[in-house]
Tab-separated table of C-alpha atoms in Angstrom:
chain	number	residue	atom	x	y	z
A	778	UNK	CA	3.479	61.228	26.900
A	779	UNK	CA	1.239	60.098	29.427
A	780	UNK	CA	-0.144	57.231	27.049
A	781	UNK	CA	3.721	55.992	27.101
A	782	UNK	CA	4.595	56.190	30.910
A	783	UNK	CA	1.175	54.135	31.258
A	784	UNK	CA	2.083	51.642	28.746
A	785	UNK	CA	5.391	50.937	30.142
A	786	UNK	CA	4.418	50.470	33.656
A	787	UNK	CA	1.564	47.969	32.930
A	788	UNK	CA	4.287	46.491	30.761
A	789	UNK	CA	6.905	45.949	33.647
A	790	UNK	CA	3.991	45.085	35.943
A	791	UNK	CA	2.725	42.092	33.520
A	792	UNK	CA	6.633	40.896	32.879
A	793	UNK	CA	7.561	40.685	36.440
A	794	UNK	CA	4.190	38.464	36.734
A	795	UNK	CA	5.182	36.500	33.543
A	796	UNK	CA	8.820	35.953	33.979
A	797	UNK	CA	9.354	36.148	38.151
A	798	UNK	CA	9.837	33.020	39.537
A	799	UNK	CA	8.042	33.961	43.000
A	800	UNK	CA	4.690	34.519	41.182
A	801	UNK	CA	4.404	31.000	40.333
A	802	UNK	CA	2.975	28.947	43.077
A	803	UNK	CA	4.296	25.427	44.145
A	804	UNK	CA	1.044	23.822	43.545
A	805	UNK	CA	0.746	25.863	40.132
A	806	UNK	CA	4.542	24.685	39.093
A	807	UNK	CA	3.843	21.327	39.795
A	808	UNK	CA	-0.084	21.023	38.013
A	809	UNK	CA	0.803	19.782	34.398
A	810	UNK	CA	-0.356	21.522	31.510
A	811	UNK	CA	-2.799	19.904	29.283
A	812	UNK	CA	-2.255	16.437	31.206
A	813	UNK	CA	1.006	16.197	29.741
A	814	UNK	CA	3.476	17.599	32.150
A	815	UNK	CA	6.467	18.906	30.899
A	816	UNK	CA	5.859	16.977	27.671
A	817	UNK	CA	2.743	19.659	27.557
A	818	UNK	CA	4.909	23.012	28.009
A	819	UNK	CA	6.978	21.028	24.794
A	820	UNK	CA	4.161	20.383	22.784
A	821	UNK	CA	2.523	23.657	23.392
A	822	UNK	CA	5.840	25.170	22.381
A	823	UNK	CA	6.225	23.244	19.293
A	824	UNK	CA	2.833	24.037	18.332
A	825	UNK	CA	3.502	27.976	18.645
A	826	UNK	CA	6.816	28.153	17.387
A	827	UNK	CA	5.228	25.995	14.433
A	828	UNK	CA	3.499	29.172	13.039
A	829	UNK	CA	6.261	31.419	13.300
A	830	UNK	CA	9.372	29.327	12.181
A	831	UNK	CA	9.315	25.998	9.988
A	832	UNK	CA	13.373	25.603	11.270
A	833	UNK	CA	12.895	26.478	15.101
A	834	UNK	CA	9.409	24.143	15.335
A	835	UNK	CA	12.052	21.266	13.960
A	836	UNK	CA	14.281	21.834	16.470
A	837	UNK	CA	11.572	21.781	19.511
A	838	UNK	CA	10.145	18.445	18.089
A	839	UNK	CA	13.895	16.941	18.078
A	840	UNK	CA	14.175	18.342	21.766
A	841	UNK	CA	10.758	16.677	22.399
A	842	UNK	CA	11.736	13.663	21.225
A	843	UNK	CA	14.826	13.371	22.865
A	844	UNK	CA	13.417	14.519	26.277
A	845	UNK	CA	13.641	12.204	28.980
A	846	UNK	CA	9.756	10.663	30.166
A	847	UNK	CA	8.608	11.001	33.149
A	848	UNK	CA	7.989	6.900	34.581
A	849	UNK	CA	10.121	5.010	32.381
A	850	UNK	CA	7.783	2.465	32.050
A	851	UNK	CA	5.598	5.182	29.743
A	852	UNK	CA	5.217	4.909	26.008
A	853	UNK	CA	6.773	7.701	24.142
A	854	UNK	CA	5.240	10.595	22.875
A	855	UNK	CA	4.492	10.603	19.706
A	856	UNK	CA	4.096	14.273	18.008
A	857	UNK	CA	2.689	12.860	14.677
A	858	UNK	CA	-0.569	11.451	16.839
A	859	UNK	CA	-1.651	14.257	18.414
A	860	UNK	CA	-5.165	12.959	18.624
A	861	UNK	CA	-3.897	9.840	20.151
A	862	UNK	CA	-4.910	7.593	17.307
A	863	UNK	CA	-2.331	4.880	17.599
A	864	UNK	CA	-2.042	2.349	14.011
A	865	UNK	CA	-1.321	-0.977	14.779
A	866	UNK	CA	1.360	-2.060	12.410
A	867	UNK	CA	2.479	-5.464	13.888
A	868	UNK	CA	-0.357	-7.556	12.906
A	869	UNK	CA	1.066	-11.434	11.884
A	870	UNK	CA	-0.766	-13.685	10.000
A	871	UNK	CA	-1.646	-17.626	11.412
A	872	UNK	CA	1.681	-18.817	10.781
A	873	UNK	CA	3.348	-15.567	12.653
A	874	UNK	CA	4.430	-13.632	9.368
A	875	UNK	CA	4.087	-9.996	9.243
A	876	UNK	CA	0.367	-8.460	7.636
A	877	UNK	CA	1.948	-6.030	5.178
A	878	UNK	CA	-2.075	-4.784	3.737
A	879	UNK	CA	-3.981	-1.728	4.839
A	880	UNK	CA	-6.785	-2.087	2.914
A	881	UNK	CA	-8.203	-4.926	4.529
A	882	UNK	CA	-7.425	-6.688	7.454
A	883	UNK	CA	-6.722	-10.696	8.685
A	884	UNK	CA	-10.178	-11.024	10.177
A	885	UNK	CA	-11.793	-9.731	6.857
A	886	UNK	CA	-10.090	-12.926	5.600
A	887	UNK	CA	-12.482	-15.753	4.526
A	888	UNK	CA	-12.496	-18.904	2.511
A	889	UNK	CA	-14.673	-18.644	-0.616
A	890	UNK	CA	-17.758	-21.666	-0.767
A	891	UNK	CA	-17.214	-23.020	-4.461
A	892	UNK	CA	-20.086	-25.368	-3.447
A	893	UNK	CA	-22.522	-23.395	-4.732
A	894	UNK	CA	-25.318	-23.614	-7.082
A	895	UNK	CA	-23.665	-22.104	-10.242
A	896	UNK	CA	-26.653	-22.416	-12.623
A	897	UNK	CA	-29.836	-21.405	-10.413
A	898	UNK	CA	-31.594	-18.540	-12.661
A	899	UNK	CA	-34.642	-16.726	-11.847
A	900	UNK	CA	-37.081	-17.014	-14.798
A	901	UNK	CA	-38.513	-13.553	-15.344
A	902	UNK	CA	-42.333	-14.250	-15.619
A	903	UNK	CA	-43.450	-10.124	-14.079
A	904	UNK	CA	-43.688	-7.383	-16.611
A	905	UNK	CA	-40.595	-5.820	-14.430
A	906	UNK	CA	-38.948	-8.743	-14.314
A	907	UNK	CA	-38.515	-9.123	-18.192
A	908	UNK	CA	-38.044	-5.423	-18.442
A	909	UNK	CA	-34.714	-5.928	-16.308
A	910	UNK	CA	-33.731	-8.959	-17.822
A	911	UNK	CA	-33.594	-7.524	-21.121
A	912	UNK	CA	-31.826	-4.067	-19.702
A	913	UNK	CA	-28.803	-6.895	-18.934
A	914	UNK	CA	-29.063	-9.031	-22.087
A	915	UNK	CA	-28.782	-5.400	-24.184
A	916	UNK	CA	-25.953	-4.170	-22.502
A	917	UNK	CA	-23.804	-7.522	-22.880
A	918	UNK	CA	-23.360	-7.029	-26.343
A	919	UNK	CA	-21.767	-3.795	-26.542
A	920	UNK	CA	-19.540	-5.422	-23.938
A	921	UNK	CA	-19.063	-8.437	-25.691
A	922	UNK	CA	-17.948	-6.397	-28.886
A	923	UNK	CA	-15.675	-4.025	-26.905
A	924	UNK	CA	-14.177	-6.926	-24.949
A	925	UNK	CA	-14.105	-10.371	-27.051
A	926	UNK	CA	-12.338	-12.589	-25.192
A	927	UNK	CA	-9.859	-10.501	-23.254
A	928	UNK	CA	-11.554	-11.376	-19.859
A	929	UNK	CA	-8.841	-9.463	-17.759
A	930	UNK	CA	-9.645	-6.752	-18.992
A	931	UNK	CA	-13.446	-7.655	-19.119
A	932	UNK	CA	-13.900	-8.764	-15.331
A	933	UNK	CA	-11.863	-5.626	-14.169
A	934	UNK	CA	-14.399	-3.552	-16.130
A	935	UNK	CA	-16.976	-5.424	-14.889
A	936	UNK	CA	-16.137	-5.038	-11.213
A	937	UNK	CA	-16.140	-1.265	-11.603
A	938	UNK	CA	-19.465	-1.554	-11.978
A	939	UNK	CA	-20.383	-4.146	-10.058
A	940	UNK	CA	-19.340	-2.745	-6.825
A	941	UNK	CA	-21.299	0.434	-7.424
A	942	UNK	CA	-25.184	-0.971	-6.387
A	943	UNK	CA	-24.206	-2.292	-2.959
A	944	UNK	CA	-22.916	0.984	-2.074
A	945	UNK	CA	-25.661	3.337	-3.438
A	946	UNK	CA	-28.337	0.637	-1.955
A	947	UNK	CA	-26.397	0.453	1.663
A	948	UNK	CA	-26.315	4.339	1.313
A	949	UNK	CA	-30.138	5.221	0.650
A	950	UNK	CA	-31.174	2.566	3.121
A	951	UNK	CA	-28.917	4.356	5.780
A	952	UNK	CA	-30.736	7.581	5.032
A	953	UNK	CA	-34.040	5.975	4.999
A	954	UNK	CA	-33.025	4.623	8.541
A	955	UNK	CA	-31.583	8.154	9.447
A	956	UNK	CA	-34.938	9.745	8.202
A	957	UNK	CA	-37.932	7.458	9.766
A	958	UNK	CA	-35.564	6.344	12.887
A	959	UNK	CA	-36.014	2.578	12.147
A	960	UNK	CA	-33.661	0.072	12.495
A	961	UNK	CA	-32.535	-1.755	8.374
A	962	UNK	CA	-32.781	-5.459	9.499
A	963	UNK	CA	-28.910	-5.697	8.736
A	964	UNK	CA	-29.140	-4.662	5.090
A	965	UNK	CA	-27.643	-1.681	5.470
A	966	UNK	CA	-24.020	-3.727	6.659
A	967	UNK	CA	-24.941	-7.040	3.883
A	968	UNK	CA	-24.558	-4.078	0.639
A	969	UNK	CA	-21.743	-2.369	1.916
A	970	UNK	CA	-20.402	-5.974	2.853
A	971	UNK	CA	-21.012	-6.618	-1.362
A	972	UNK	CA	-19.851	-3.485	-2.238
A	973	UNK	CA	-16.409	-3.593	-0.895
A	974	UNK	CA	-16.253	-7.647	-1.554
A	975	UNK	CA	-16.473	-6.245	-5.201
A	976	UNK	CA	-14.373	-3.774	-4.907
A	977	UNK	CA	-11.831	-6.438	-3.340
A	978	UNK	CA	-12.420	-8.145	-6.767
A	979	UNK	CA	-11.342	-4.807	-8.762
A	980	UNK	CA	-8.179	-4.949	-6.709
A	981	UNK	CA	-7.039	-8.252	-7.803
A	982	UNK	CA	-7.833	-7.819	-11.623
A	983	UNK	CA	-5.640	-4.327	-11.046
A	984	UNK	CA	-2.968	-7.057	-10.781
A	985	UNK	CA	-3.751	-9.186	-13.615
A	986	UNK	CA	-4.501	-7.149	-16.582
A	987	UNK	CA	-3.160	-3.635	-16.876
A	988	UNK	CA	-6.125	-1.192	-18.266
A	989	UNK	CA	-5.028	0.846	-21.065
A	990	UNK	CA	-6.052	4.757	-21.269
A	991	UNK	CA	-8.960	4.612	-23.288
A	992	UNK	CA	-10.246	1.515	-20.828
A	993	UNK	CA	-9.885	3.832	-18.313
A	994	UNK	CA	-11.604	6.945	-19.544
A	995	UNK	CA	-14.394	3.858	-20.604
A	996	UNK	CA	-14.167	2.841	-16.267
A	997	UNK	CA	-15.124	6.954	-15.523
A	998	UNK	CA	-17.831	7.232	-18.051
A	999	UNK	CA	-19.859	4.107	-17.569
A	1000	UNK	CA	-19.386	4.598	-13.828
A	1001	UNK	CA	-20.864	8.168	-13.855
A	1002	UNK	CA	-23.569	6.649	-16.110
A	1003	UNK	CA	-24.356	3.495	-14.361
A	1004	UNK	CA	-24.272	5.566	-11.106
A	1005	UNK	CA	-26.544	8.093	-11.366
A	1006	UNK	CA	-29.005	5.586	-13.401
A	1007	UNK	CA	-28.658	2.773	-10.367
A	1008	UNK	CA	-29.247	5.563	-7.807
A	1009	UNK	CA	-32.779	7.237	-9.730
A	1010	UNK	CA	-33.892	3.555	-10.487
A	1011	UNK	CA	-33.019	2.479	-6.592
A	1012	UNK	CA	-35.311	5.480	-5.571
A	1013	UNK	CA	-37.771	4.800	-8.252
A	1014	UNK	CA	-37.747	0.989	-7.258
A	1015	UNK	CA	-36.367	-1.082	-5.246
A	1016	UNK	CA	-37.357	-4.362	-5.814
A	1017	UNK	CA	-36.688	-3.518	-9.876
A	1018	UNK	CA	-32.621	-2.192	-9.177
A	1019	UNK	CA	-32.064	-5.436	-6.859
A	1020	UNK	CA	-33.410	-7.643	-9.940
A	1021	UNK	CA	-31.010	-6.178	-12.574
A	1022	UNK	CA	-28.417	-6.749	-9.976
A	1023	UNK	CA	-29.493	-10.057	-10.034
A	1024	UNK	CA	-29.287	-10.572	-13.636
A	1025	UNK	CA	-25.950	-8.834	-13.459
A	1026	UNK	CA	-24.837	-11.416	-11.030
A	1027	UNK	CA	-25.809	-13.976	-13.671
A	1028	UNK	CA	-23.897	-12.597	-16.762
A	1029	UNK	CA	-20.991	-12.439	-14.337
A	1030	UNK	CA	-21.320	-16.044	-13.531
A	1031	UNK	CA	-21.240	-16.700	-17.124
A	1032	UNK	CA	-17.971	-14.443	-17.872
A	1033	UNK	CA	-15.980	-16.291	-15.395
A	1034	UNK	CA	-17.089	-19.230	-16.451
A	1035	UNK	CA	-15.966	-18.407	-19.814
A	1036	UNK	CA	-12.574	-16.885	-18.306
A	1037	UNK	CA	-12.439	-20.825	-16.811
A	1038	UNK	CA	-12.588	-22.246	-19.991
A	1039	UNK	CA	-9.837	-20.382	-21.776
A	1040	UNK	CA	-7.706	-20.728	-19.048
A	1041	UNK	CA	-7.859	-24.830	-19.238
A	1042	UNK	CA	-7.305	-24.882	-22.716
A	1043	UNK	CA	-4.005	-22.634	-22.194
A	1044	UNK	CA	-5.197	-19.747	-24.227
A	1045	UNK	CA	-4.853	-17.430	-21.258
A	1046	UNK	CA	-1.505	-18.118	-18.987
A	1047	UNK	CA	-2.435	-19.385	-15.700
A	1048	UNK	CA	-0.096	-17.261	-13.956
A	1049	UNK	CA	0.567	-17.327	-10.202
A	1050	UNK	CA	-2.107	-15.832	-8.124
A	1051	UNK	CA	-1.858	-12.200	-7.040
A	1052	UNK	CA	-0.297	-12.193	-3.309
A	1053	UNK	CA	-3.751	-9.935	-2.270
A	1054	UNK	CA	-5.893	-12.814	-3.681
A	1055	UNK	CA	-3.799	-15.273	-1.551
A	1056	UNK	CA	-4.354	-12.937	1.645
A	1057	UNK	CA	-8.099	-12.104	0.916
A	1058	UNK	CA	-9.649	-15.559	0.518
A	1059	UNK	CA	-7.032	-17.620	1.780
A	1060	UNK	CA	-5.574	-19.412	-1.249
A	1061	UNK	CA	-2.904	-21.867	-0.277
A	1062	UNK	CA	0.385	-20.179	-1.146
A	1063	UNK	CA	0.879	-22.310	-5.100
A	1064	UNK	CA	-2.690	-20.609	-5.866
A	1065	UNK	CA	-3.186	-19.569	-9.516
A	1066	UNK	CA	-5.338	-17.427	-11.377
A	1067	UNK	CA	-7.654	-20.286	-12.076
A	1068	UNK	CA	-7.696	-20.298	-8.253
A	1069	UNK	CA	-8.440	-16.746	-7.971
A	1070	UNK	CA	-10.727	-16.579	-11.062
A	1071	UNK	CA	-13.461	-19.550	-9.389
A	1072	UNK	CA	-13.163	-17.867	-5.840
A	1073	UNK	CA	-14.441	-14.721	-7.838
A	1074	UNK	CA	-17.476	-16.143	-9.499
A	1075	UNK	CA	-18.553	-18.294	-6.541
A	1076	UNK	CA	-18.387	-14.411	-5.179
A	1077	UNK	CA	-20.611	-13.565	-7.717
A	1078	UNK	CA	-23.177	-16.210	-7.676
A	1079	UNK	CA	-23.400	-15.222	-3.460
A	1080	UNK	CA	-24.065	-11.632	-4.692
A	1081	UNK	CA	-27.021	-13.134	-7.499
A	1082	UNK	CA	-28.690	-15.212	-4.218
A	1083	UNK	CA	-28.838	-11.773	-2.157
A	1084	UNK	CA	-30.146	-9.560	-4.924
A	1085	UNK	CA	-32.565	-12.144	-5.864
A	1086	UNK	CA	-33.860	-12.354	-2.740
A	1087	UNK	CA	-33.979	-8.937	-1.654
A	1088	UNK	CA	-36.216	-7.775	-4.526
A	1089	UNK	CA	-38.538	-10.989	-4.357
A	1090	UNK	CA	-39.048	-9.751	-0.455
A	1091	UNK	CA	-40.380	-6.612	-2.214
A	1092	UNK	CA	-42.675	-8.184	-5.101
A	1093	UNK	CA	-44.099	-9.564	-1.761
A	1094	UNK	CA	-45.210	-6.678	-0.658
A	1095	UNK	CA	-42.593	-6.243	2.819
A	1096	UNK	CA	-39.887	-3.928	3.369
A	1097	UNK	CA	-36.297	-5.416	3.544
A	1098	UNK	CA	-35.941	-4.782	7.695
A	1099	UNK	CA	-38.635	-7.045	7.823
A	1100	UNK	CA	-36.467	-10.054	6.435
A	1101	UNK	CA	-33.044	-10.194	8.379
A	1102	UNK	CA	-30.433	-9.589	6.069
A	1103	UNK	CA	-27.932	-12.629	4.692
A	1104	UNK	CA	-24.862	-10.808	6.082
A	1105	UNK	CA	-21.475	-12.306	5.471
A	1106	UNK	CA	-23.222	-14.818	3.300
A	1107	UNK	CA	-20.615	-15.111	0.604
């Protein structure tokens, strides 16, 4: 009994203090809540009501949105960015046309340098050196067999795999820089660079060639495989997992090259160029796959020059931050 009399007079005290008017101060009134004003009271509100009624927590974010803002000249609120991340969606290309990608963006853009030396080839003399030029050479020929002469399909299984060393190289290196607090020399940003340039590659074959099931249950194995190997030879060494790259870089060479020649001679269609390819190395708009296929391999021979280069800098006996990186080199 007494438990109950208590209970409701700390009850009416707390409601008159909650719902009375007079309690609330001018200067409290007028303070907005959560820097947001009235807009704050509304959000709070839709938040709350948000756990207790999918229907009402609709109807608060319609009044929200239809609520008058305070200084007209204000942007609107937008519920959806609560964290006040705001996406840029108007970006226009040079001739004013709307950007329609996400995954990459106009100043990612570049135009490819076809100039280069297509045939330079490091001789492997080392013990290592052979020992990673023959790890390449073996696994061309299961390729080769699987493959023939459907490059299509060939180049987008070879980008699946060819994007996966910048990325595990660009991530050790950041740990090693996390670990000994040293700066990378810009190698760290030049791998990642390759790895998504390759990956940029994968997306333009997805256009060209369709892969099949079994090619794609063939993409998840060899990646797993080719992963975890890449990653346990990168920590074993360095210098030896940027060499097979390198050799890597060559066999691609000679696979588009190959691609080239079948696509002169009209066995393979030269259809239009994919619109991404257009976008991503700035094609002119009658671009074909011919177009898109020599962008690609002067791509690749970049890729060859960095990997090259990055493991002679360790048969030399120096670390790469001690030989600024080539970035945006391709």
């Amino acid at each position: 009994m007494m438990s109950s009399r208590t209970g409701s007079i700390l009850l009416r005290r707390a409601g008159s203090r909650l719902f009375t008017a007079a309690a609330v101060s001018p200067a409290a009134a007028s303070r907005p809540l959560l820097a947001g004003g009235n807009n704050g009271v509304q959000a709070v509100m839709v938040r709350l009501m948000s756990t207790s009624s999918p229907a009402a927590a609709s109807e608060a974010k319609d009044e929200v949105a239809k609520a008058p803002k305070e200084g007209g000249d204000k942007k609107a609120v937008v519920i959806n960015s609560y964290w006040g991340i705001e996406q840029n969606n108007k970006l226009v290309r040079d001739d004013g046309t709307e950007w329609k990608w996400t995954c990459f963006r106009p100043w990612e853009t570049y135009t490819a340098d076809t100039s280069i030396d297509l045939t330079r080839h490091h001789e492997p003399k080392t013990l290592m050196d052979k020992i990673a030029y023959w790890t390449v050479k073996s696994l061309r020929f299961p390729t080769d067999i699987f493959f023939q002469r459907r490059y299509g399909c060939r180049a987008m299984m070879l980008e699946t795999v060819a994007a996966v060393p910048g990325m595990v190289g660009g991530m050790l290196l950041h740990l090693r820089s996390l670990r000994r607090f040293e700066q990378s020399g810009g190698w760290i940003r030049a791998l990642l660079e390759e790895a998504e340039n390759e990956r940029m590659h994968l997306m333009t074959f997805m256009e060209v060639a369709k892969p099949r099931w079994y090619e794609r249950a063939l993409v998840i194995t060899v990646q797993g495989v080719f992963f975890n190997a890449y990653f346990l030879g990168y920590l074993l060494s360095p210098k030896f997992a940027h060499r097979v790259v390198g050799y890597l870089e060559e066999e691609a060479i000679h696979s588009y090259t190959e691609y080239l020649k079948d696509l002169e001679a009209g066995k393979i269609e030269n259809v239009p160029a994919p619109a991404i390819a257009i976008d991503y190395w700035r094609l002119p708009a009658n671009a074909t796959l011919k177009d898109v296929v020599t962008v690609v391999r002067a791509d690749e021979a970049h890729h060859r020059d960095v990997n090259h280069f990055a493991s002679d800098i360790h048969c030399q006996g120096m670390q790469l931050k001690q030989s600024p990186a080539p970035i945006g080199y391709h």
